[in-house]
Amino acid sequence: MDFFYPNFNNDMWRIWGLVCFQDKDYFVDLTNKRFKQEKIELFLSTKGIALYDTACAVVRTKNTASDKDLEVVEETDIDGLLRQIPDCDAIVTTGQKATDILTEHFHIAQPAVGDYTPFHYSDKDMRLYRMPSSSRAYPLSILKKAEKYKILLNIINN
């Protein structure tokens, strides 16, 4: 995998296209049915958004991408990752498994979808946001998902 959320059926980059450019196809190469990786990378770099998994090794217990069918073999070194990005003050999850891992790691309550839980880590105040999944299997329209992500971006940028 060259970048995060490369599956053309996943709406992550369509959501960000709507949120930041009012165009769900801003990051989409419709002709070739794929996402514009260079454009995505420039966007993330400009916005100061980093992406990473909460697990470095997983086993799919069934032939699905569902969190409930994932067995985490090795969690990511979250403390080591955060040491590499000391200006980070907000973490966002889009799946239940990632939310479980982070709330257990930081010993905090799980935020509701579209909300956050504040916590203190390494001498600073941080927030863990829980956003709706960008999977089309998640029962919320892309426009409603984009509204929630826009609220998140507005809060983080202020």
Short mmCIF file of C-alpha atoms in Angstrom, two decimals:
data_model
loop_
_atom_site.label_atom_id
_atom_site.label_comp_id
_atom_site.label_asym_id
_atom_site.label_seq_id
_atom_site.Cartn_x
_atom_site.Cartn_y
_atom_site.Cartn_z
CA MET A 1 0.00 0.00 0.00
CA ASP A 2 1.53 3.30 -1.11
CA PHE A 3 -0.65 5.53 1.08
CA PHE A 4 -3.56 5.41 3.53
CA TYR A 5 -7.12 4.79 2.34
CA PRO A 6 -6.21 3.74 -1.23
CA ASN A 7 -9.35 1.61 -1.69
CA PHE A 8 -11.45 3.39 -4.31
CA ASN A 9 -14.64 2.31 -2.52
CA ASN A 10 -13.56 4.06 0.69
CA ASP A 11 -14.77 7.66 0.95
CA MET A 12 -11.99 9.21 3.09
CA TRP A 13 -10.55 11.33 0.28
CA ARG A 14 -14.01 12.23 -1.01
CA ILE A 15 -14.90 13.42 2.51
CA TRP A 16 -11.78 15.62 2.69
CA GLY A 17 -12.50 16.90 -0.82
CA LEU A 18 -15.95 18.01 0.34
CA VAL A 19 -14.67 19.46 3.62
CA CYS A 20 -11.80 21.52 2.22
CA PHE A 21 -12.65 22.10 -1.45
CA GLN A 22 -16.46 21.59 -1.65
CA ASP A 23 -15.74 18.94 -4.29
CA LYS A 24 -15.99 15.24 -3.46
CA ASP A 25 -13.91 14.43 -6.54
CA TYR A 26 -11.07 16.85 -5.74
CA PHE A 27 -8.71 13.95 -4.93
CA VAL A 28 -10.29 11.51 -7.39
CA ASP A 29 -8.93 10.43 -10.77
CA LEU A 30 -12.29 9.42 -12.25
CA THR A 31 -10.81 8.20 -15.54
CA ASN A 32 -8.53 5.67 -13.87
CA LYS A 33 -10.76 5.01 -10.83
CA ARG A 34 -8.11 5.82 -8.26
CA PHE A 35 -7.07 8.61 -5.95
CA LYS A 36 -4.55 11.34 -6.75
CA GLN A 37 -1.79 10.34 -4.33
CA GLU A 38 0.51 13.33 -4.93
CA LYS A 39 -2.36 15.77 -4.41
CA ILE A 40 -3.35 13.96 -1.19
CA GLU A 41 0.22 14.00 0.12
CA LEU A 42 0.58 17.74 -0.60
CA PHE A 43 -2.74 18.42 1.14
CA LEU A 44 -1.78 16.42 4.25
CA SER A 45 1.65 18.05 4.42
CA THR A 46 0.20 21.55 4.03
CA LYS A 47 -2.47 20.93 6.69
CA GLY A 48 -0.04 19.25 9.11
CA ILE A 49 -2.02 16.01 9.14
CA ALA A 50 -0.18 12.74 9.81
CA LEU A 51 -1.72 9.31 9.27
CA TYR A 52 -0.71 6.05 10.88
CA ASP A 53 -2.19 2.76 12.05
CA THR A 54 -2.61 1.77 15.69
CA ALA A 55 -1.42 -1.74 14.82
CA CYS A 56 1.73 -2.80 12.99
CA ALA A 57 0.65 -6.41 12.54
CA VAL A 58 -2.86 -7.81 12.28
CA VAL A 59 -4.47 -11.07 11.28
CA ARG A 60 -7.74 -11.05 9.42
CA THR A 61 -9.80 -13.78 11.06
CA LYS A 62 -12.27 -13.68 8.16
CA ASN A 63 -11.96 -12.38 4.64
CA THR A 64 -13.34 -8.93 5.51
CA ALA A 65 -11.95 -5.50 6.35
CA SER A 66 -14.24 -5.16 9.36
CA ASP A 67 -12.62 -4.25 12.68
CA LYS A 68 -14.51 -7.07 14.38
CA ASP A 69 -12.66 -9.52 12.13
CA LEU A 70 -9.17 -8.18 12.95
CA GLU A 71 -6.88 -9.68 15.55
CA VAL A 72 -4.12 -7.27 16.57
CA VAL A 73 -0.80 -9.13 16.76
CA GLU A 74 1.39 -6.08 17.39
CA GLU A 75 0.25 -2.62 18.43
CA THR A 76 2.06 0.47 17.20
CA ASP A 77 4.51 2.10 19.61
CA ILE A 78 2.20 5.05 20.23
CA ASP A 79 4.57 6.77 22.68
CA GLY A 80 7.46 6.47 20.21
CA LEU A 81 5.27 7.78 17.41
CA LEU A 82 4.17 10.80 19.45
CA ARG A 83 7.80 11.58 20.37
CA GLN A 84 8.43 11.99 16.63
CA ILE A 85 5.64 14.57 16.32
CA PRO A 86 5.92 16.66 19.51
CA ASP A 87 3.53 19.35 18.22
CA CYS A 88 0.69 16.85 17.99
CA ASP A 89 -2.17 17.75 20.32
CA ALA A 90 -5.06 15.88 18.69
CA ILE A 91 -5.50 12.29 17.59
CA VAL A 92 -8.38 11.14 15.41
CA THR A 93 -9.69 7.61 15.03
CA THR A 94 -12.13 6.37 12.41
CA GLY A 95 -12.60 2.80 13.57
CA GLN A 96 -13.59 0.98 16.72
CA LYS A 97 -10.39 -1.09 16.93
CA ALA A 98 -8.17 2.02 16.79
CA THR A 99 -10.38 3.75 19.35
CA ASP A 100 -10.14 0.74 21.66
CA ILE A 101 -6.35 0.63 21.39
CA LEU A 102 -5.89 4.35 22.08
CA THR A 103 -8.38 4.61 24.93
CA GLU A 104 -6.77 1.61 26.62
CA HIS A 105 -3.28 3.02 26.04
CA PHE A 106 -4.12 6.45 27.50
CA HIS A 107 -6.57 5.06 30.13
CA ILE A 108 -9.37 7.35 29.00
CA ALA A 109 -13.07 7.07 28.21
CA GLN A 110 -14.17 6.43 24.66
CA PRO A 111 -15.53 9.49 22.89
CA ALA A 112 -18.84 9.25 21.09
CA VAL A 113 -18.69 9.33 17.30
CA GLY A 114 -18.24 12.98 16.28
CA ASP A 115 -16.94 13.97 19.73
CA TYR A 116 -13.68 13.88 21.68
CA THR A 117 -12.22 12.92 25.04
CA PRO A 118 -9.64 15.30 26.55
CA PHE A 119 -6.58 13.79 28.23
CA HIS A 120 -3.17 14.77 29.52
CA TYR A 121 -0.06 13.22 27.98
CA SER A 122 3.61 14.11 28.22
CA ASP A 123 3.05 17.44 29.98
CA LYS A 124 0.38 18.68 27.59
CA ASP A 125 -3.35 18.61 27.07
CA MET A 126 -4.53 16.53 24.15
CA ARG A 127 -7.79 15.34 22.62
CA LEU A 128 -8.83 12.03 21.16
CA TYR A 129 -11.51 12.51 18.49
CA ARG A 130 -13.71 9.67 17.27
CA MET A 131 -14.95 10.30 13.76
CA PRO A 132 -17.35 8.27 11.63
CA SER A 133 -15.79 5.58 9.53
CA SER A 134 -15.17 6.52 5.91
CA SER A 135 -16.23 3.04 4.87
CA ARG A 136 -19.40 2.91 2.83
CA ALA A 137 -20.55 0.16 5.17
CA TYR A 138 -20.88 2.77 7.94
CA PRO A 139 -24.55 3.86 7.88
CA LEU A 140 -24.20 7.61 7.38
CA SER A 141 -24.27 9.56 4.13
CA ILE A 142 -21.04 11.03 2.82
CA LEU A 143 -22.48 14.53 3.27
CA LYS A 144 -23.25 13.88 6.97
CA LYS A 145 -19.76 12.41 7.45
CA ALA A 146 -18.23 15.49 5.79
CA GLU A 147 -20.21 17.77 8.14
CA LYS A 148 -18.68 16.00 11.16
CA TYR A 149 -15.17 16.17 9.71
CA LYS A 150 -15.63 19.87 8.94
CA ILE A 151 -16.55 20.53 12.58
CA LEU A 152 -13.42 18.62 13.64
CA LEU A 153 -11.20 20.65 11.31
CA ASN A 154 -12.69 23.93 12.51
CA ILE A 155 -12.10 23.01 16.17
CA ILE A 156 -8.53 21.84 15.57
CA ASN A 157 -7.64 24.93 13.52
CA ASN A 158 -8.83 27.33 16.23
#
